Amino acid sequence: YYHLASGSLADFDVGHRVEAGEFLGIAGSSGTSTEPHLHFELRNGLLYTGSAVDPYAGPCGASVSLWRHQHAGIDSGIRALYTHSSRPLIQSDSCVEDTPNLQNLFQPGDPVSFGVYLRDQNFRSRPDLEILRPDGSVEVSTTLGEARGLTPAARQFLDYTLPGDAAPGRWRMRATYRGHSRERAFYVGSAPVGEARLRSAVLPSSRSVQAETAATVFATVINPSTRDGMGCWIYPAMPFDGSFAYRATDPVTNAVTGGENVLFDIPAGQSRTFILAFTSNPGAVARSLDMPLRYRCDNADNAPQIGSVNTVTLSIGPSPVPDMISVGVTPSSDGVLRIPGQNASAAFAVATANVGAAGSLTVEPRGLGGAAALRLRICETDSATGACLAPPEASIERTYNAGETASFAVFAAGQGEAVPFNPASARVMFEATDSLGNVRGSTSVAVRTD
C-alpha cells in the first residue's frame, strides 16, 4: 500500500492500470513521523487480509524477482561514507532514535570515526580505506574488517586521532571495495565559507548500448558564483542496474586525467569537465530511461535539473543497436535558437554519427514547453554545403550503417505565439527513434522568439 499526501492522489479507480513513470501522487506523512515517506507492500491474497510477502524471501532470494532492479545474486558495493565524532549509536529498538554522531569539521588532535557502509559484504571480503591530506598525500592506508557471513547492510569503522599538526583544509576518505572506489570530504580547521552555485551540461544527451557495455557521456560542471565549490561530486539520482563512475578530463583534449569518483573543487567562476560511465549488469534492460544526475558540493546545492541538458537518456538491451551521437549547433553557437518574431522562422544544424550497429531510425524534431506551439520541420543536408537534400518534412526515416555520419537542418516557424526565453523548458528536441519508439540519439537547443 502507499501513503500519499491528502488531496494529491491522481484520478484513478480501483483496478486502474498505470504505466511506469506515471504520476500517482505525492508521498505524504502517515502517523507519527518527521518526514514524508512511502510504504510498498506485497500480499499474497485479498487486499488487506492476505499475508505479506517478502520478495527477497526463499533459500537464496525469491525465485522470480518482483522488483524492477533485483539482482539475481549477491550485489556487493559501497552504500555510503561518513565521518563521525564517535561511532554512531544504532538502537536495536526501532522506537528509539539512533545517534549518528555525524560531523565533517574537526580540529587538529580531534578523534574521528570513519564509517564505510556496505551492502552485501561477503565473508572474507574487506574494504580498503585511505585518509588523504589536503595535498593528496596519504595519512592512513588500511584494510577494514570482514563480515561474519553475508551481511546485507554492513558497517566498518576506523577510529583515528588526527595529528596535532594536521594541515588545515579539505581532507578525503577514500574507500575501495570490489574494484570500485568512492570518496567523501571532511575539513580540518574551518569549513567552506559561503554558498557556491552550480550549473551543468552533458554531451551527448543519450546513449544506446548492449548490456555490460559502458555508456559514456561528457559532462561540464560550472561554478558561476563568487565562492569556491568545495568537496564536489556527481552521482545518479535514481537506481541504475549497474555501476556508475566519473573521472576528470582535460577540457581541451577530453583525455582522462583523474581517478574513479575522486572528489573535486571548482574555483569561483570556473568549470570542470568529466567523463561519466554507466556500465550495466548482465541482463539489464532499459528503454529510453531518463537518468537524472546530481551535481553537488559540500557548500553547493544540486545544479538545477534540465531534461536533455544535464540528464542522460539510456537504452540498454541484449543485442547491439544503433547509437547515434547527436550534437546541435545554433547560428549563435550558444545553444539558443532565436526566432526574430512570432511569425518568423529560424533553423539550427544537427551533426550525427552512428557509433552502434546498423538499423532503421526515424529522426524528427519535437517542441517542448513553450516551443510546442512552433511548426517544426527537418531535412537531411549535404555535410559540405548545408543544403537540404530533399524538401523539409515532419520526420525522416532511413537506415543508418554502423559508423555512418549524417547532418540535418531543423526549421522552427512561429505560429503567431510568443515563445518566452525559458531554457529549462522551452526547447526544440532532435530525436532518433527505432520502430519501437526507443530513443537511439537525441540533442536539444533552447528557443525563443524576439
C-alpha positions as CSV (number, residue, x, y, z in Angstrom):
1,Y,0.0,0.0,0.0
2,Y,1.0,3.6,-0.4
3,H,0.8,6.6,2.0
4,L,0.2,9.7,-0.1
5,A,-0.5,13.3,0.9
6,S,-4.1,14.2,1.3
7,G,-5.6,15.6,-1.9
8,S,-2.6,14.7,-4.1
9,L,-3.8,11.3,-5.5
10,A,-4.3,11.3,-9.2
11,D,-7.8,10.4,-10.6
12,F,-7.6,6.6,-10.6
13,D,-10.3,3.9,-10.0
14,V,-9.6,0.7,-8.1
15,G,-8.1,-1.8,-10.7
16,H,-7.0,1.0,-13.0
17,R,-3.8,0.1,-14.9
18,V,-0.8,2.5,-14.6
19,E,2.3,2.8,-16.6
20,A,5.9,3.1,-15.5
21,G,6.7,6.8,-14.8
22,E,3.0,7.8,-14.5
23,F,2.3,10.3,-11.7
24,L,0.4,8.7,-8.8
25,G,0.6,11.3,-6.1
26,I,2.8,13.0,-3.6
27,A,4.3,10.9,-0.8
28,G,2.9,12.1,2.5
29,S,3.2,11.5,6.2
30,S,1.3,8.6,7.8
31,G,1.1,8.7,11.6
32,T,3.9,9.9,13.7
33,S,6.8,10.7,11.5
34,T,9.3,13.5,10.9
35,E,9.3,13.5,7.1
36,P,7.2,12.2,4.2
37,H,7.7,8.6,3.5
38,L,6.2,5.8,1.4
39,H,5.5,2.1,2.1
40,F,5.4,-0.6,-0.6
41,E,3.9,-3.9,0.5
42,L,3.2,-7.1,-1.4
43,R,0.4,-9.5,-0.3
44,N,-0.5,-13.0,-1.5
45,G,-4.2,-12.9,-1.4
46,L,-7.0,-10.5,-0.8
47,L,-6.2,-6.8,-0.3
48,Y,-5.6,-6.0,3.4
49,T,-6.2,-9.7,4.5
50,G,-3.6,-11.6,2.6
51,S,-0.3,-12.4,4.1
52,A,2.6,-10.0,3.4
53,V,5.2,-11.4,1.0
54,D,8.8,-10.5,1.2
55,P,10.2,-10.5,-2.4
56,Y,13.6,-11.4,-1.1
57,A,12.3,-14.5,0.7
58,G,13.5,-18.0,-0.1
59,P,16.7,-20.0,0.4
60,C,18.6,-17.6,-1.9
61,G,16.0,-15.0,-2.6
62,A,12.8,-15.0,-4.4
63,S,12.7,-17.4,-7.4
64,V,11.2,-14.7,-9.6
65,S,12.0,-11.1,-8.6
66,L,9.1,-8.7,-8.2
67,W,11.5,-5.7,-8.1
68,R,12.5,-3.8,-11.1
69,H,16.2,-3.9,-10.4
70,Q,16.5,-7.1,-8.3
71,H,19.9,-8.7,-8.8
72,A,20.0,-12.5,-9.3
73,G,22.8,-12.9,-6.8
74,I,25.0,-11.0,-4.3
75,D,25.3,-7.3,-5.2
76,S,28.3,-6.1,-3.1
77,G,29.2,-2.5,-3.1
78,I,29.7,0.8,-1.1
79,R,26.5,2.4,0.1
80,A,27.8,5.4,1.8
81,L,30.8,7.0,3.5
82,Y,30.6,9.2,6.6
83,T,32.8,10.9,9.2
84,H,31.6,10.8,12.8
85,S,32.7,12.5,16.1
86,S,32.5,8.9,17.5
87,R,30.9,5.7,16.3
88,P,27.1,6.0,15.8
89,L,24.8,4.5,18.3
90,I,22.5,2.2,16.5
91,Q,19.5,1.1,18.5
92,S,18.0,-2.4,18.3
93,D,14.7,-0.9,19.3
94,S,13.2,0.8,16.2
95,C,11.1,3.1,18.6
96,V,14.3,4.6,19.9
97,E,16.1,7.1,17.8
98,D,19.7,6.4,16.6
99,T,22.5,8.8,17.4
100,P,24.5,9.1,14.2
101,N,27.2,11.5,15.6
102,L,27.8,12.8,12.1
103,Q,30.4,15.5,11.8
104,N,32.6,16.8,9.0
105,L,34.6,19.6,10.7
106,F,37.4,18.8,13.0
107,Q,40.4,20.4,14.7
108,P,44.0,19.0,14.9
109,G,44.2,16.3,17.5
110,D,40.4,15.5,17.3
111,P,39.2,11.9,17.2
112,V,37.4,10.9,14.0
113,S,35.4,7.7,13.4
114,F,35.5,6.9,9.6
115,G,32.4,4.8,8.6
116,V,32.3,2.7,5.5
117,Y,28.8,1.4,4.8
118,L,28.5,-1.6,2.6
119,R,25.7,-3.7,1.0
120,D,26.1,-7.5,0.7
121,Q,29.5,-7.6,2.4
122,N,30.5,-11.3,2.0
123,F,32.7,-13.4,4.2
124,R,36.4,-12.6,3.9
125,S,35.8,-9.6,1.6
126,R,37.2,-6.4,3.2
127,P,37.2,-2.8,2.1
128,D,40.3,-0.7,1.8
129,L,40.4,2.8,3.3
130,E,42.8,5.7,2.7
131,I,42.8,9.0,4.5
132,L,44.2,11.7,2.3
133,R,45.7,15.1,3.3
134,P,44.8,18.3,1.5
135,D,47.9,17.9,-0.7
136,G,46.8,14.4,-1.8
137,S,49.4,12.6,0.3
138,V,48.3,9.6,2.3
139,E,47.9,10.0,6.0
140,V,46.5,6.5,6.6
141,S,46.1,3.4,4.5
142,T,44.5,0.3,5.9
143,T,42.1,-2.6,5.3
144,L,38.9,-2.7,7.4
145,G,37.1,-5.6,8.9
146,E,35.4,-8.6,7.3
147,A,31.8,-9.7,7.7
148,R,30.8,-12.8,9.6
149,G,28.9,-14.3,6.7
150,L,26.9,-12.4,4.1
151,T,25.8,-9.1,5.6
152,P,23.2,-7.2,3.6
153,A,23.9,-3.9,5.4
154,A,27.4,-3.9,6.9
155,R,29.3,-1.1,8.7
156,Q,33.0,-1.0,9.1
157,F,34.9,1.7,11.0
158,L,38.3,3.2,11.5
159,D,38.8,5.2,14.8
160,Y,41.7,7.6,14.3
161,T,43.0,10.7,16.1
162,L,44.2,13.4,13.8
163,P,47.8,14.6,14.3
164,G,48.3,17.7,16.4
165,D,49.8,19.4,13.4
166,A,47.2,18.2,10.9
167,A,47.2,20.6,7.9
168,P,44.1,22.8,7.6
169,G,41.9,22.3,4.5
170,R,39.9,19.7,2.7
171,W,40.8,16.1,3.6
172,R,39.3,13.0,2.0
173,M,38.4,9.5,3.0
174,R,38.6,7.1,0.1
175,A,37.1,3.6,0.3
176,T,37.7,0.8,-2.3
177,Y,35.6,-2.3,-2.3
178,R,35.1,-4.9,-5.0
179,G,37.1,-2.9,-7.5
180,H,35.1,0.4,-7.1
181,S,36.0,3.5,-5.2
182,R,34.1,6.3,-3.5
183,E,35.2,9.4,-1.6
184,R,33.9,11.8,1.0
185,A,35.4,15.1,2.2
186,F,35.9,16.4,5.7
187,Y,37.6,19.5,6.9
188,V,40.3,20.4,9.4
189,G,40.4,23.9,10.8
190,S,37.4,25.5,9.1
191,A,34.6,24.5,6.8
192,P,33.9,26.1,3.4
193,V,32.8,29.7,3.7
194,G,29.7,30.8,1.7
195,E,27.5,29.0,-0.7
196,A,28.5,28.3,-4.3
197,R,26.1,27.7,-7.2
198,L,26.4,25.0,-9.8
199,R,25.3,24.6,-13.4
200,S,25.9,21.6,-15.6
201,A,25.5,20.0,-19.0
202,V,26.2,16.6,-20.7
203,L,27.0,15.7,-24.3
204,P,25.6,13.6,-25.9
205,S,22.3,13.5,-24.1
206,S,21.5,9.9,-25.0
207,R,23.3,6.6,-25.4
208,S,22.1,3.1,-26.6
209,V,24.4,0.2,-25.8
210,Q,24.5,-3.5,-25.3
211,A,24.2,-4.8,-21.7
212,E,27.6,-4.9,-19.8
213,T,29.0,-2.2,-22.2
214,A,29.8,1.2,-20.7
215,A,27.6,4.0,-21.9
216,T,29.8,7.2,-21.7
217,V,29.0,10.9,-21.9
218,F,31.0,14.0,-21.2
219,A,29.8,16.5,-18.5
220,T,30.8,20.0,-17.7
221,V,30.1,21.5,-14.2
222,I,30.2,25.2,-13.9
223,N,30.5,27.4,-10.8
224,P,29.2,30.9,-11.8
225,S,29.2,32.1,-8.2
226,T,31.8,34.1,-6.3
227,R,32.5,31.3,-3.9
228,D,34.7,28.2,-4.5
229,G,32.8,25.0,-4.6
230,M,34.4,22.5,-2.2
231,G,34.2,18.7,-1.9
232,C,32.1,18.2,-5.1
233,W,30.9,15.0,-6.7
234,I,28.5,13.6,-9.3
235,Y,26.1,10.7,-8.9
236,P,22.9,9.2,-10.4
237,A,19.7,10.4,-8.8
238,M,17.8,7.2,-9.3
239,P,18.6,3.5,-9.1
240,F,20.7,2.1,-12.0
241,D,21.0,-1.6,-12.8
242,G,24.8,-1.4,-12.9
243,S,27.7,0.7,-11.8
244,F,28.4,4.4,-12.2
245,A,31.7,6.2,-12.2
246,Y,33.0,9.7,-13.2
247,R,36.6,10.8,-14.0
248,A,38.0,14.2,-14.6
249,T,39.1,15.1,-18.1
250,D,41.3,17.6,-19.9
251,P,38.8,20.2,-21.2
252,V,40.8,20.7,-24.5
253,T,41.5,17.1,-25.4
254,N,38.9,15.2,-23.4
255,A,41.7,12.9,-22.2
256,V,41.0,11.3,-18.8
257,T,43.2,12.9,-16.1
258,G,41.6,11.7,-12.8
259,G,40.8,8.6,-10.9
260,E,37.4,7.0,-10.3
261,N,34.9,9.1,-8.4
262,V,37.6,11.5,-7.0
263,L,36.1,14.5,-5.2
264,F,36.9,17.8,-6.8
265,D,36.8,21.5,-6.1
266,I,35.5,24.2,-8.6
267,P,37.0,27.7,-8.1
268,A,34.6,30.6,-8.4
269,G,33.8,31.5,-12.0
270,Q,35.4,28.4,-13.4
271,S,34.3,24.9,-14.7
272,R,35.5,21.3,-14.6
273,T,35.0,18.6,-17.2
274,F,34.4,14.9,-16.7
275,I,33.6,11.6,-18.4
276,L,30.6,9.7,-16.9
277,A,30.3,6.0,-17.4
278,F,27.2,3.8,-16.8
279,T,28.1,0.1,-17.0
280,S,25.1,-2.1,-16.8
281,N,24.9,-5.5,-15.2
282,P,24.3,-8.7,-17.2
283,G,20.8,-9.0,-18.4
284,A,19.9,-5.3,-17.7
285,V,17.3,-3.7,-19.9
286,A,16.4,0.0,-20.2
287,R,14.2,1.6,-22.8
288,S,14.7,5.3,-23.1
289,L,15.4,5.7,-19.4
290,D,15.7,9.3,-18.5
291,M,18.5,9.3,-15.9
292,P,18.7,12.4,-13.7
293,L,22.1,13.3,-12.3
294,R,23.1,15.2,-9.2
295,Y,26.0,17.6,-9.3
296,R,26.7,18.8,-5.7
297,C,29.4,20.2,-3.4
298,D,29.6,20.4,0.3
299,N,28.7,24.1,0.1
300,A,26.5,24.0,-3.0
301,D,23.1,22.5,-3.6
302,N,22.4,20.3,-6.6
303,A,22.7,22.0,-10.0
304,P,19.2,22.7,-11.4
305,Q,18.0,19.7,-13.4
306,I,17.1,20.4,-17.1
307,G,16.0,17.4,-19.2
308,S,18.2,16.6,-22.1
309,V,20.7,19.2,-20.9
310,N,22.2,17.7,-17.8
311,T,20.3,14.4,-17.8
312,V,21.1,11.2,-19.9
313,T,18.6,9.1,-21.8
314,L,19.8,5.4,-21.6
315,S,18.7,2.5,-23.7
316,I,20.2,-0.9,-22.8
317,G,19.5,-4.3,-24.3
318,P,20.8,-7.8,-25.0
319,S,22.0,-7.0,-28.6
320,P,23.9,-4.3,-30.4
321,V,21.7,-1.5,-31.6
322,P,22.1,1.9,-33.4
323,D,23.7,4.5,-31.1
324,M,23.5,7.9,-32.7
325,I,25.8,10.6,-31.2
326,S,24.0,13.9,-31.9
327,V,25.1,17.5,-31.5
328,G,23.0,20.5,-32.2
329,V,24.6,23.9,-33.3
330,T,22.6,27.1,-33.4
331,P,23.6,30.1,-35.6
332,S,24.8,32.0,-32.5
333,S,26.8,28.9,-31.3
334,D,25.4,29.4,-27.7
335,G,22.7,26.7,-27.7
336,V,19.9,29.2,-28.2
337,L,17.8,29.4,-31.4
338,R,16.5,32.9,-31.8
339,I,13.4,33.4,-33.9
340,P,13.1,37.1,-35.0
341,G,9.4,37.3,-34.5
342,Q,6.2,35.5,-33.6
343,N,5.6,34.7,-37.3
344,A,9.2,34.3,-38.4
345,S,11.4,31.2,-38.7
346,A,14.9,30.1,-37.9
347,A,17.0,26.9,-38.2
348,F,19.8,25.0,-36.5
349,A,22.1,22.2,-37.6
350,V,22.5,18.8,-36.2
351,A,25.5,16.5,-36.8
352,T,25.2,12.8,-36.1
353,A,27.4,9.7,-36.0
354,N,26.1,6.2,-35.6
355,V,28.7,4.5,-33.3
356,G,26.5,1.5,-32.8
357,A,25.0,-1.2,-35.1
358,A,23.2,-0.6,-38.3
359,G,19.5,-0.1,-38.2
360,S,16.5,1.8,-39.4
361,L,15.7,5.0,-37.5
362,T,13.2,7.9,-37.6
363,V,14.6,11.3,-36.9
364,E,12.2,14.2,-36.0
365,P,12.1,17.4,-34.1
366,R,9.8,18.0,-31.1
367,G,8.9,21.1,-29.4
368,L,9.0,21.1,-25.6
369,G,7.3,23.6,-23.2
370,G,6.6,26.9,-25.0
371,A,8.2,25.5,-28.1
372,A,5.3,23.1,-28.6
373,A,3.5,25.9,-30.5
374,L,6.2,26.1,-33.2
375,R,5.9,24.4,-36.6
376,L,8.9,22.1,-36.9
377,R,10.4,20.5,-40.0
378,I,13.6,18.6,-40.7
379,C,15.8,17.8,-43.7
380,E,19.0,15.8,-44.3
381,T,21.7,18.1,-45.5
382,D,24.9,18.0,-47.6
383,S,27.6,17.9,-45.0
384,A,29.8,20.2,-47.1
385,T,27.3,22.9,-48.2
386,G,24.5,22.5,-45.6
387,A,21.9,22.5,-48.3
388,C,18.8,20.3,-47.9
389,L,19.0,17.0,-49.9
390,A,15.1,17.0,-50.1
391,P,12.3,19.3,-49.0
392,P,11.9,19.5,-45.2
393,E,9.4,17.1,-43.7
394,A,7.9,16.4,-40.3
395,S,10.2,13.4,-39.9
396,I,12.7,11.3,-41.9
397,E,13.0,7.5,-41.8
398,R,16.0,5.7,-43.3
399,T,18.6,3.0,-42.5
400,Y,21.9,4.1,-40.9
401,N,25.0,1.9,-41.3
402,A,27.5,1.3,-38.5
403,G,30.0,4.2,-38.4
404,E,27.9,6.4,-40.7
405,T,27.7,10.1,-40.2
406,A,24.8,12.4,-41.3
407,S,23.8,16.0,-40.9
408,F,20.4,17.6,-40.7
409,A,18.8,21.1,-40.5
410,V,15.8,21.7,-38.2
411,F,13.5,24.5,-39.1
412,A,11.3,26.2,-36.5
413,A,8.5,28.6,-37.6
414,G,6.4,30.8,-35.3
415,Q,2.6,30.5,-35.4
416,G,1.7,33.9,-34.0
417,E,2.5,33.0,-30.4
418,A,5.5,34.3,-28.4
419,V,7.9,31.8,-27.0
420,P,9.4,33.4,-23.9
421,F,13.0,32.6,-23.1
422,N,13.0,29.7,-20.7
423,P,15.9,27.4,-21.5
424,A,14.9,24.9,-18.9
425,S,11.6,24.1,-20.6
426,A,11.2,25.9,-24.0
427,R,13.4,23.7,-26.2
428,V,13.4,22.0,-29.6
429,M,14.5,18.4,-29.3
430,F,16.0,16.3,-32.1
431,E,15.3,12.6,-31.6
432,A,16.3,9.5,-33.5
433,T,14.0,6.5,-32.5
434,D,13.6,2.9,-33.7
435,S,10.4,1.2,-34.7
436,L,9.5,0.5,-31.0
437,G,10.0,4.1,-30.0
438,N,13.3,3.6,-28.2
439,V,15.5,6.7,-28.3
440,R,18.7,5.9,-30.1
441,G,20.0,9.5,-30.3
442,S,19.0,13.0,-29.2
443,T,20.0,16.6,-28.6
444,S,18.2,19.8,-28.0
445,V,18.6,23.6,-28.1
446,A,16.8,26.4,-26.2
447,V,14.5,28.5,-28.3
448,R,12.9,32.0,-28.0
449,T,11.0,34.5,-30.2
450,D,12.4,38.0,-30.2
